[in-house]
Short mmCIF file of C-alpha atoms in Angstrom, two decimals:
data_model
loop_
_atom_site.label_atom_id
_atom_site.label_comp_id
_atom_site.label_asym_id
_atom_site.label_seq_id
_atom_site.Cartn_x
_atom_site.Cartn_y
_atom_site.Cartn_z
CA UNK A 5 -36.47 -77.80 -57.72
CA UNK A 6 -32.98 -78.03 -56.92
CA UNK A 7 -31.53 -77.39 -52.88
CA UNK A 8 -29.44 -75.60 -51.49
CA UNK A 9 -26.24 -76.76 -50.51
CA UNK A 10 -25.34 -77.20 -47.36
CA UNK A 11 -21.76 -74.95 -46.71
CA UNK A 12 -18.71 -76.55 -46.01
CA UNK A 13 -17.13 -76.52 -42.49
CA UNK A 14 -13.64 -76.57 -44.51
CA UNK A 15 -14.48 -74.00 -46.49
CA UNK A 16 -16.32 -71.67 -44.28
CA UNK A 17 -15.74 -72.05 -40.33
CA UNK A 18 -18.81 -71.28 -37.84
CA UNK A 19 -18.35 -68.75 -35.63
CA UNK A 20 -19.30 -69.12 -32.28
CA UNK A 21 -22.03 -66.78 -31.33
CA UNK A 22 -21.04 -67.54 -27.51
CA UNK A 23 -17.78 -66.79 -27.51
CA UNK A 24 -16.43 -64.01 -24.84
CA UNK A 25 -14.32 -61.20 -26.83
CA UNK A 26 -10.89 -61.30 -25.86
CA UNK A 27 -9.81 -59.02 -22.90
CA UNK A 28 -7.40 -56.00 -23.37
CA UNK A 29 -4.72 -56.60 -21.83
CA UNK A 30 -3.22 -53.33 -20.30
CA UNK A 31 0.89 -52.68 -20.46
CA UNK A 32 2.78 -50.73 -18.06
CA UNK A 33 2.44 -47.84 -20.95
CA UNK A 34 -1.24 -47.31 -20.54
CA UNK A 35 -1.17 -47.38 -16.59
CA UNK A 36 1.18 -44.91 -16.71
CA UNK A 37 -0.96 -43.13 -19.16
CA UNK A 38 -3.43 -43.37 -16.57
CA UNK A 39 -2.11 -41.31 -13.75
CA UNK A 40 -2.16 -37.90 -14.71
CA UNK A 41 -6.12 -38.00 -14.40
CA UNK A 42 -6.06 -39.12 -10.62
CA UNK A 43 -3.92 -35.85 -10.37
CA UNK A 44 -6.31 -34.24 -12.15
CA UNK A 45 -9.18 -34.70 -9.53
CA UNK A 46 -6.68 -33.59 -6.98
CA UNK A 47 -6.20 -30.42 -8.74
CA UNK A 48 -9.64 -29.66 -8.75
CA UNK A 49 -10.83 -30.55 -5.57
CA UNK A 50 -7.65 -28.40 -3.99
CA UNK A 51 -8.95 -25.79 -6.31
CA UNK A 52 -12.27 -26.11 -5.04
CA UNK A 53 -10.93 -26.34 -1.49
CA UNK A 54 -8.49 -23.53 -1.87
CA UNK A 55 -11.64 -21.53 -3.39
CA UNK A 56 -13.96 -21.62 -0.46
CA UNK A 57 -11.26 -20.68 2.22
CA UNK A 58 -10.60 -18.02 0.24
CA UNK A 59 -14.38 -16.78 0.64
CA UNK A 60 -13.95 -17.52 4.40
CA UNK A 61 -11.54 -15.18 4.65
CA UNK A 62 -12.58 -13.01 2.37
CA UNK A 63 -16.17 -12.79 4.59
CA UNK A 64 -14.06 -12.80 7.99
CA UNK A 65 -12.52 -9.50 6.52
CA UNK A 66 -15.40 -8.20 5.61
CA UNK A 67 -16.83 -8.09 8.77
CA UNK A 68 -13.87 -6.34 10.31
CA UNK A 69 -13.82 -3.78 7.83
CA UNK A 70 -17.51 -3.05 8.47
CA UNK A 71 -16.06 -3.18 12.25
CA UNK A 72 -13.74 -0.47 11.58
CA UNK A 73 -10.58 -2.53 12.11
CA UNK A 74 -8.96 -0.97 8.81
CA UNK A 75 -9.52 2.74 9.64
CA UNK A 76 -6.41 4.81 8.70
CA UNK A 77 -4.59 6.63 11.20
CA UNK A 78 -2.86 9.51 9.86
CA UNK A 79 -1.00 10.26 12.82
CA UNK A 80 1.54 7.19 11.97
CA UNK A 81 3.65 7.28 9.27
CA UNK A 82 2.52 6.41 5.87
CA UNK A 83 4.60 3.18 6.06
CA UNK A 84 2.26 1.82 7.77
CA UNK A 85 -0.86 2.08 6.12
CA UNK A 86 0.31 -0.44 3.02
CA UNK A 87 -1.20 -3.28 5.04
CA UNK A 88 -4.51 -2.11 5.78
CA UNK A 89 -4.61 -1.04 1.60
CA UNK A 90 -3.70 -3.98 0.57
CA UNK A 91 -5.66 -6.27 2.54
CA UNK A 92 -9.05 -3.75 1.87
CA UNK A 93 -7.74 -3.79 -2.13
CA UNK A 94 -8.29 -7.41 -1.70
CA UNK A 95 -11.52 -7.47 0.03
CA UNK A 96 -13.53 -5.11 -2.84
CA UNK A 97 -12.10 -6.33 -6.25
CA UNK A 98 -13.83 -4.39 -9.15
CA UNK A 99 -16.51 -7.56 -9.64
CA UNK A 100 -17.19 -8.58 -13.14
CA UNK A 101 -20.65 -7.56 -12.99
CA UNK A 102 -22.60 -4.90 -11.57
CA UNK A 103 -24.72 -6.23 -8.67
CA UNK A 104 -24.22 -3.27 -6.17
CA UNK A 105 -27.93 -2.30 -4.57
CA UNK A 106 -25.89 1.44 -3.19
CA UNK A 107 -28.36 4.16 -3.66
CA UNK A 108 -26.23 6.67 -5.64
CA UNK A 109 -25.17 3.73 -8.21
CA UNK A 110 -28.62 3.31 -8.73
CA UNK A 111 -29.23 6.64 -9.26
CA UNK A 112 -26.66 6.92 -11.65
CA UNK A 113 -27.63 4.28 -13.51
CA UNK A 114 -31.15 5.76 -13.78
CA UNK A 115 -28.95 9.43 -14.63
CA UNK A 116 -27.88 7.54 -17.69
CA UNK A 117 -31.01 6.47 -18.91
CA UNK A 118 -32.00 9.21 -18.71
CA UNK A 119 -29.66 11.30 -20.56
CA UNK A 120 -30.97 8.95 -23.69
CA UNK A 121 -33.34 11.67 -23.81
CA UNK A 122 -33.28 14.99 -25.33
CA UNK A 123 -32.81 18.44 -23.07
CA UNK A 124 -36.29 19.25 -22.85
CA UNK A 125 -37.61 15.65 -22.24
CA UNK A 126 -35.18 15.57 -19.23
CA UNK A 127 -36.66 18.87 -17.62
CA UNK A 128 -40.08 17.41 -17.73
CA UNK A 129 -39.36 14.08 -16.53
CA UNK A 130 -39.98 13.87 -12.61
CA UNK A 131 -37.28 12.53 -11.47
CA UNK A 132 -34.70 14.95 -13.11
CA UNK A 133 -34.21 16.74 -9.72
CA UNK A 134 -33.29 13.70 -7.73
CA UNK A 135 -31.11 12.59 -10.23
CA UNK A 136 -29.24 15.55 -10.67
CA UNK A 137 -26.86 14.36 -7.83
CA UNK A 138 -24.90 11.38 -9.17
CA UNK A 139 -21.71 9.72 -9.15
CA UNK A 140 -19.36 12.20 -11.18
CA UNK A 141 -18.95 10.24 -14.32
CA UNK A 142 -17.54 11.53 -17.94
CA UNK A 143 -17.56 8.49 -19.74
CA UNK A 144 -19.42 7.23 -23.40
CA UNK A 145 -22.05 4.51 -23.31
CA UNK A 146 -19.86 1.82 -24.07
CA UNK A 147 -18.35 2.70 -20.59
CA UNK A 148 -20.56 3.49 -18.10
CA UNK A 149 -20.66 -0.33 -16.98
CA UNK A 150 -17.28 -0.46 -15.97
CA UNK A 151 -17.12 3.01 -14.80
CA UNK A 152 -19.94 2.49 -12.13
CA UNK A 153 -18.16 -0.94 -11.26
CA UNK A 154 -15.08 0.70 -10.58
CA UNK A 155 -16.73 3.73 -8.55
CA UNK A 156 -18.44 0.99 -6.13
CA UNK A 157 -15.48 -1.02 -5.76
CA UNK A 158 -13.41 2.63 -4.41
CA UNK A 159 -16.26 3.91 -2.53
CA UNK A 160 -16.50 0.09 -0.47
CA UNK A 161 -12.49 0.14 -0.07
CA UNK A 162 -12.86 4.09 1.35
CA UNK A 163 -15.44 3.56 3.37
CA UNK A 164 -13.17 0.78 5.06
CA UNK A 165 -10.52 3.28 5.32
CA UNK A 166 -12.49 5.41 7.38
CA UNK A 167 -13.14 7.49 4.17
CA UNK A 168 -17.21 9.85 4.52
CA UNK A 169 -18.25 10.06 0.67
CA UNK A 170 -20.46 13.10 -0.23
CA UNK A 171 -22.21 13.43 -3.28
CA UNK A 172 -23.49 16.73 -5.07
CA UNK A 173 -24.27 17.82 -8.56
CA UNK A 174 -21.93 17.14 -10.56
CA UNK A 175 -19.36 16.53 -7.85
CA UNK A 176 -18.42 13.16 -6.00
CA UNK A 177 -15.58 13.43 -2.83
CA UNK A 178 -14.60 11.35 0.10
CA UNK A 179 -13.94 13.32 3.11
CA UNK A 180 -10.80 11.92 5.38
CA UNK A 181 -9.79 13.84 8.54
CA UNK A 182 -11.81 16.74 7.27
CA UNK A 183 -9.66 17.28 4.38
CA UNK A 184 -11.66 16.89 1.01
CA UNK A 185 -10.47 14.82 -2.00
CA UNK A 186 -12.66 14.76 -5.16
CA UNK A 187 -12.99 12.02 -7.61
CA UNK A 188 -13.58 11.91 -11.04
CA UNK A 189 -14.01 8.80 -13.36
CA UNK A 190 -13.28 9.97 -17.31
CA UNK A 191 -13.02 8.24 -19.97
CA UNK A 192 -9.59 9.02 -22.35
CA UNK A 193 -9.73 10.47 -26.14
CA UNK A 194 -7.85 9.63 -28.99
CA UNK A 195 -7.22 12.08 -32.19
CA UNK A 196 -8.26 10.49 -35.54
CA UNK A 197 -7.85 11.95 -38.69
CA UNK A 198 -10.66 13.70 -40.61
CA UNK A 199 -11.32 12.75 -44.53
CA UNK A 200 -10.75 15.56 -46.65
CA UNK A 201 -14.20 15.51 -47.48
CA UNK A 202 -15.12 15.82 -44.15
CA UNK A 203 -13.14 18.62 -43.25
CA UNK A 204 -14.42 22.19 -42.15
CA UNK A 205 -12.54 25.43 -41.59
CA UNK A 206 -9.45 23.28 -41.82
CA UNK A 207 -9.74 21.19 -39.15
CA UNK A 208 -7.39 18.09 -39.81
CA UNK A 209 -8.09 16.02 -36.87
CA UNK A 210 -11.02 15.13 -34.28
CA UNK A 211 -11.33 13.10 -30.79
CA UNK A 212 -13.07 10.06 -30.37
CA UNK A 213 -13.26 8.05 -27.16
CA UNK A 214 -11.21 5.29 -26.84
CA UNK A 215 -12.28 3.28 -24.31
CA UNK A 216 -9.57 3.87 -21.47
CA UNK A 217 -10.65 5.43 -18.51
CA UNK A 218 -8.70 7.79 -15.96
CA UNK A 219 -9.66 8.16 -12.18
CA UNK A 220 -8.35 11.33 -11.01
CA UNK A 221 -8.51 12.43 -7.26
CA UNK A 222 -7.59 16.51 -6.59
CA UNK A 223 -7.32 18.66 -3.38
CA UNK A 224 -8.97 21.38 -4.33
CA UNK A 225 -8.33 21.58 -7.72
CA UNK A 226 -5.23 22.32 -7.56
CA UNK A 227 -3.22 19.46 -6.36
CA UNK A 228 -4.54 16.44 -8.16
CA UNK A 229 -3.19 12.85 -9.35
CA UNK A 230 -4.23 10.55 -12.17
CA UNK A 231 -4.49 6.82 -12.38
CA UNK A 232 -4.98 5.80 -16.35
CA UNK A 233 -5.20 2.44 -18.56
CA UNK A 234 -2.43 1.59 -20.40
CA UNK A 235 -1.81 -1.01 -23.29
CA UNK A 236 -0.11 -3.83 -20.17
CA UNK A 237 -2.69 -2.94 -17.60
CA UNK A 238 -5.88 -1.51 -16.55
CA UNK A 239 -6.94 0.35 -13.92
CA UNK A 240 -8.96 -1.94 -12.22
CA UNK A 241 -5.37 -3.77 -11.10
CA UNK A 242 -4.40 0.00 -9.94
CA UNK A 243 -6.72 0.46 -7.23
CA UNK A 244 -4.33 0.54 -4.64
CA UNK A 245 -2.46 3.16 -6.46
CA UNK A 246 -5.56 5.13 -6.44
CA UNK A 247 -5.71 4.89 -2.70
CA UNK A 248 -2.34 5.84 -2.15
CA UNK A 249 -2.57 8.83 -4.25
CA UNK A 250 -5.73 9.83 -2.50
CA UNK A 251 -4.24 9.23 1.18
CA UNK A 252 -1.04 11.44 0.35
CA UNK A 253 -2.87 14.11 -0.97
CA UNK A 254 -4.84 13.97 2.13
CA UNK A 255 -1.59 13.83 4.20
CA UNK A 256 0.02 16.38 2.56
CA UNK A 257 -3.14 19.03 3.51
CA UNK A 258 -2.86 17.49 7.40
CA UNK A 259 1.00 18.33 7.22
CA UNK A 260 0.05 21.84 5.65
CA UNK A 261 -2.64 22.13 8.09
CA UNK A 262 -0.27 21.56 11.18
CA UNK A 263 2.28 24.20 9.66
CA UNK A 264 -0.03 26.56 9.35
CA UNK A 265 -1.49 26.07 13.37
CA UNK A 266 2.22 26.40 14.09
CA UNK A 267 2.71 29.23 12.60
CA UNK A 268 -0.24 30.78 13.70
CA UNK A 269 0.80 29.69 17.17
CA UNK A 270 4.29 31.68 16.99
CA UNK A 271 2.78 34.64 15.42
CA UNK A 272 0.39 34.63 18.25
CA UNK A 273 3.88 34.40 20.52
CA UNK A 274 4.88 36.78 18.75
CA UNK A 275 2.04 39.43 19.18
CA UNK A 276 1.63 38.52 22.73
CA UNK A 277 6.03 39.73 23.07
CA UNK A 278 5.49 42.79 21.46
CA UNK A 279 2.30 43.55 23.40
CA UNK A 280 3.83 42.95 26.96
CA UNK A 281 7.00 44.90 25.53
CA UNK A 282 4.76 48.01 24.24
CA UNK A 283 2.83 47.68 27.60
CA UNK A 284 6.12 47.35 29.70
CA UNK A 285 7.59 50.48 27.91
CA UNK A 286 4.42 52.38 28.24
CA UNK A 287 4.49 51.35 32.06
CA UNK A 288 8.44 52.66 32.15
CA UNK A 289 7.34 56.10 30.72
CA UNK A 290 4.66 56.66 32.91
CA UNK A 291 7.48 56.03 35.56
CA UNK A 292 9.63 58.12 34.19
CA UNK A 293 7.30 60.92 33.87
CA UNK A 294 6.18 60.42 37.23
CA UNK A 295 9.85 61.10 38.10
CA UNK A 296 10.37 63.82 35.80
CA UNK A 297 7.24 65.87 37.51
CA UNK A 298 9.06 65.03 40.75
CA UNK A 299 12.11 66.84 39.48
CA UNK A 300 10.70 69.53 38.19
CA UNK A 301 8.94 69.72 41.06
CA UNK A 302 11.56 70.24 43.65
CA UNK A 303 13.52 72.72 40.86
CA UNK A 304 9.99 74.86 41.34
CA UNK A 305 10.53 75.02 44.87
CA UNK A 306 14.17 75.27 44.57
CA UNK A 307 13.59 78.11 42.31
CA UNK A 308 10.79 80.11 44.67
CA UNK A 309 13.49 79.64 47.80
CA UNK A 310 16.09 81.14 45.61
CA UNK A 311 13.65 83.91 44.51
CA UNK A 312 12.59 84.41 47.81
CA UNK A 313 15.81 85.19 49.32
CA UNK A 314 17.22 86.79 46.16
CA UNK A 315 14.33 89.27 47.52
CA UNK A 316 14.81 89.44 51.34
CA UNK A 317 18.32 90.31 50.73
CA UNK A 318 17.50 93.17 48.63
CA UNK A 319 14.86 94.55 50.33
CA UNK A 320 17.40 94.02 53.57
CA UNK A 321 20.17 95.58 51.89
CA UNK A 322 19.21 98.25 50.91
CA UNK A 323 16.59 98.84 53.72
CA UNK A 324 13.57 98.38 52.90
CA UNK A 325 12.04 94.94 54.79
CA UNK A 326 8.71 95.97 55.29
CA UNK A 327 6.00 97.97 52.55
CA UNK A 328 7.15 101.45 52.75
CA UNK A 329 5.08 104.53 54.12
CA UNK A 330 5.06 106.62 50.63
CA UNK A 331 4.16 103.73 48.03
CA UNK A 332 3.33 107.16 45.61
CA UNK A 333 7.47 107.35 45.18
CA UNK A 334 9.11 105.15 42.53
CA UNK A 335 11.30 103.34 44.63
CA UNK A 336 7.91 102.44 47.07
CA UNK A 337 6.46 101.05 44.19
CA UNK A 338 9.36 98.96 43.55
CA UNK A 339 9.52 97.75 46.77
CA UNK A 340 5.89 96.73 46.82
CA UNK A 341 6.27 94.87 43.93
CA UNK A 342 8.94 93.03 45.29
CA UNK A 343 7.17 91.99 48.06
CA UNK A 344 4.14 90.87 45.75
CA UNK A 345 6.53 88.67 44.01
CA UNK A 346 7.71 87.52 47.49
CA UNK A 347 4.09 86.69 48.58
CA UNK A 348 3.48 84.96 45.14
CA UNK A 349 6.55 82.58 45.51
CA UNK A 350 5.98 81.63 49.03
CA UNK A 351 6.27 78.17 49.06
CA UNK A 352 2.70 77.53 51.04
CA UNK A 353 0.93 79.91 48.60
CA UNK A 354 -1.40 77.64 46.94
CA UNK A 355 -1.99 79.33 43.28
CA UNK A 356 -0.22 77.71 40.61
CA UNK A 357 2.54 79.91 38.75
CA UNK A 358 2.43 79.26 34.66
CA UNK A 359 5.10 81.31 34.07
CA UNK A 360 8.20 81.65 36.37
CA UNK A 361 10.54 84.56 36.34
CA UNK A 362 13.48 83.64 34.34
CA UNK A 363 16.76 85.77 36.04
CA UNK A 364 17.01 87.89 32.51
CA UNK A 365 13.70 88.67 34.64
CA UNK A 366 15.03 89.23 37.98
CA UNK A 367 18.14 90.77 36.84
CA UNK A 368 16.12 93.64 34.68
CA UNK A 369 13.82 94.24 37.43
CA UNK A 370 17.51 94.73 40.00
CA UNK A 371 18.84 96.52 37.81
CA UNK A 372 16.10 98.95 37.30
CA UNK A 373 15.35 99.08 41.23
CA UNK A 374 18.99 99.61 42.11
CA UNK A 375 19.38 102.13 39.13
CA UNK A 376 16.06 104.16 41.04
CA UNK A 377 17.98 103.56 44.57
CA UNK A 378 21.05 105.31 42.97
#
């Protein structure tokens, strides 16, 4: 048996097992390659740093909004209000998920499940009553996630603003300064075409939703604003836009409000002018009646002295003064009826006289005495 040969250092050289690998030897290249990642770190931890005095502050607000340092004041000018928006904007983002423990969200959320149900199911399930007040919401499925999200988010930032909410069936407002603003959370349609085979009593088109909502805030249905989605933003980076819509309207009724009072307060000027002038022309009548009765007065007595010795100087003239001896005779009878008419115009006889002799009266009554005499 033959053996194997020994190799040949010349041929094949040994490798030392013990060797140390060569070191890598680093150029100015790769430590300058190096540096970025340091700044990397820094990055992060400012980040991080920046981060959680951010939630400081963010908690420090908090606390005075739930302290009622935000509160609007509508008596300044709406200038002023941006700040306290903006900073309560910031403070109640529209989160990312739904964690909100506020009875009426949950209530809505449990309104939604139960609308999965058909009409009949919902009358017979027990809590259909309680959740027949909920969060007014027209939105699809696919949208009632971000529709409650949104809601919470508004209702925190009013509720800072010194905003009451009220909820009622199918009806959800925020009440500022006693002046009522509703809200309404809807979700936006979009008109498709219809298939020709689909089609019925011609109708060419349909609406589907399309995933955009619309908040909408009204005064009374008839003054109203919208806040939409668009294709470059969405209406969750609106929200102070839905604020200020909702404050002006509510401004606007205040202003209204004051007109009207000031109205009302001239009109009640007003009334109370024309009722002292009635009164002070009614007082001026009675016056002047009182005065008139005074005139007429003394032309009564002026017109008995004038009678009076309109008679004496007949009876005088032609002698008779006193009631004559032979009243049977015409001219005694005249003369006793002139002294009756004396006696009734004395001026202490005490009977009241409707009807005064004119002096077509007197002047008949002469002329048919004297006409007697002759």
């Amino acid at each position: 048996m033959e053996k194997t040969p020994l190799p040949n250092p010349e041929n094949n050289p040994i490798i030392d097992l013990m060797a140390k690998p060569p070191r890598k030897k680093y150029t100015k290249t790769d430590a300058s390659e190096q540096a970025p990642n340091s700044n990397y770190y820094t990055e992060i931890l400012d980040k991080e740093l920046a981060r959680i005095n951010d939630e400081k502050e963010i908690k420090k607000l908090k606390a005075q909004a739930l302290a009622g340092k935000f509160i609007i004041d509508f008596q300044n000018p709406e200038g002023l209000w941006d700040r306290n928006i903006n900073t309560v904007v910031k403070i109640y983002p529209v989160p990312e998920t739904l964690k909100s423990r506020r009875d009426i969200v949950l209530k809505t959320k449990a309104y939604f499940r139960l609308q999965r149900l058909n009409g009949y199911e919902q009358l017979q399930h027990p809590d259909y009553q309680r959740l027949r007040t909920h969060l007014n919401i027209v939105t699809q499925k696919n949208s009632y996630d971000r529709a409650l999200r949104l809601f919470d988010s508004i209702i925190s930032i009013y509720e800072a603003l010194g905003g009451k909410m009220r909820y009622e069936e199918q009806k959800t407002s925020v009440e500022f300064a006693g002046v009522e603003i509703e809200i309404l959370i809807a979700e936006k349609n979009k008109r498709v075409s219809v298939d020709e085979e689909e089609r019925h009593w011609g109708n060419m088109y349909k609406f589907e939703p399309s995933g955009m909502l619309r908040i909408s805030v009204s005064l009374e249905r008839w003054r109203s604003g919208e806040i939409e989605d668009t294709p470059h933003a969405k209406v969750e980076d609106k929200l102070d836009s839905v604020i200020r819509k909702t404050l002006s309207l509510v401004k606007y009724e205040l202003d209204l409000r004051e007109q009207h009072r000031r109205e009302e307060i001239e009109r009640r000027k007003r009334e109370e002018e024309r009722r002292r002038e009635e009164e002070r022309l009614r007082q001026l009548e009675i016056k002047r009646n009182k005065e008139r009765d005074h005139v007429r007065g003394m032309f009564r007595t002026l017109k008995r002295e004038m009678i009076i010795t309109i008679i004496d100087r007949v009876l005088q003239t032609y002698g008779y003064p006193e009631v004559p001896e032979n009243p049977d005779t015409a001219t005694g009878a005249y003369v006793i009826k002139l002294l009756s008419l004396k006696s009734l115009f004395d001026l202490h006889h005490t009977t009241s006289i409707d009807s005064l002799l004119t002096e077509s009266d007197i002047n008949s009554l002469a002329d048919e005495f004297f006409g007697n005499e002759s």
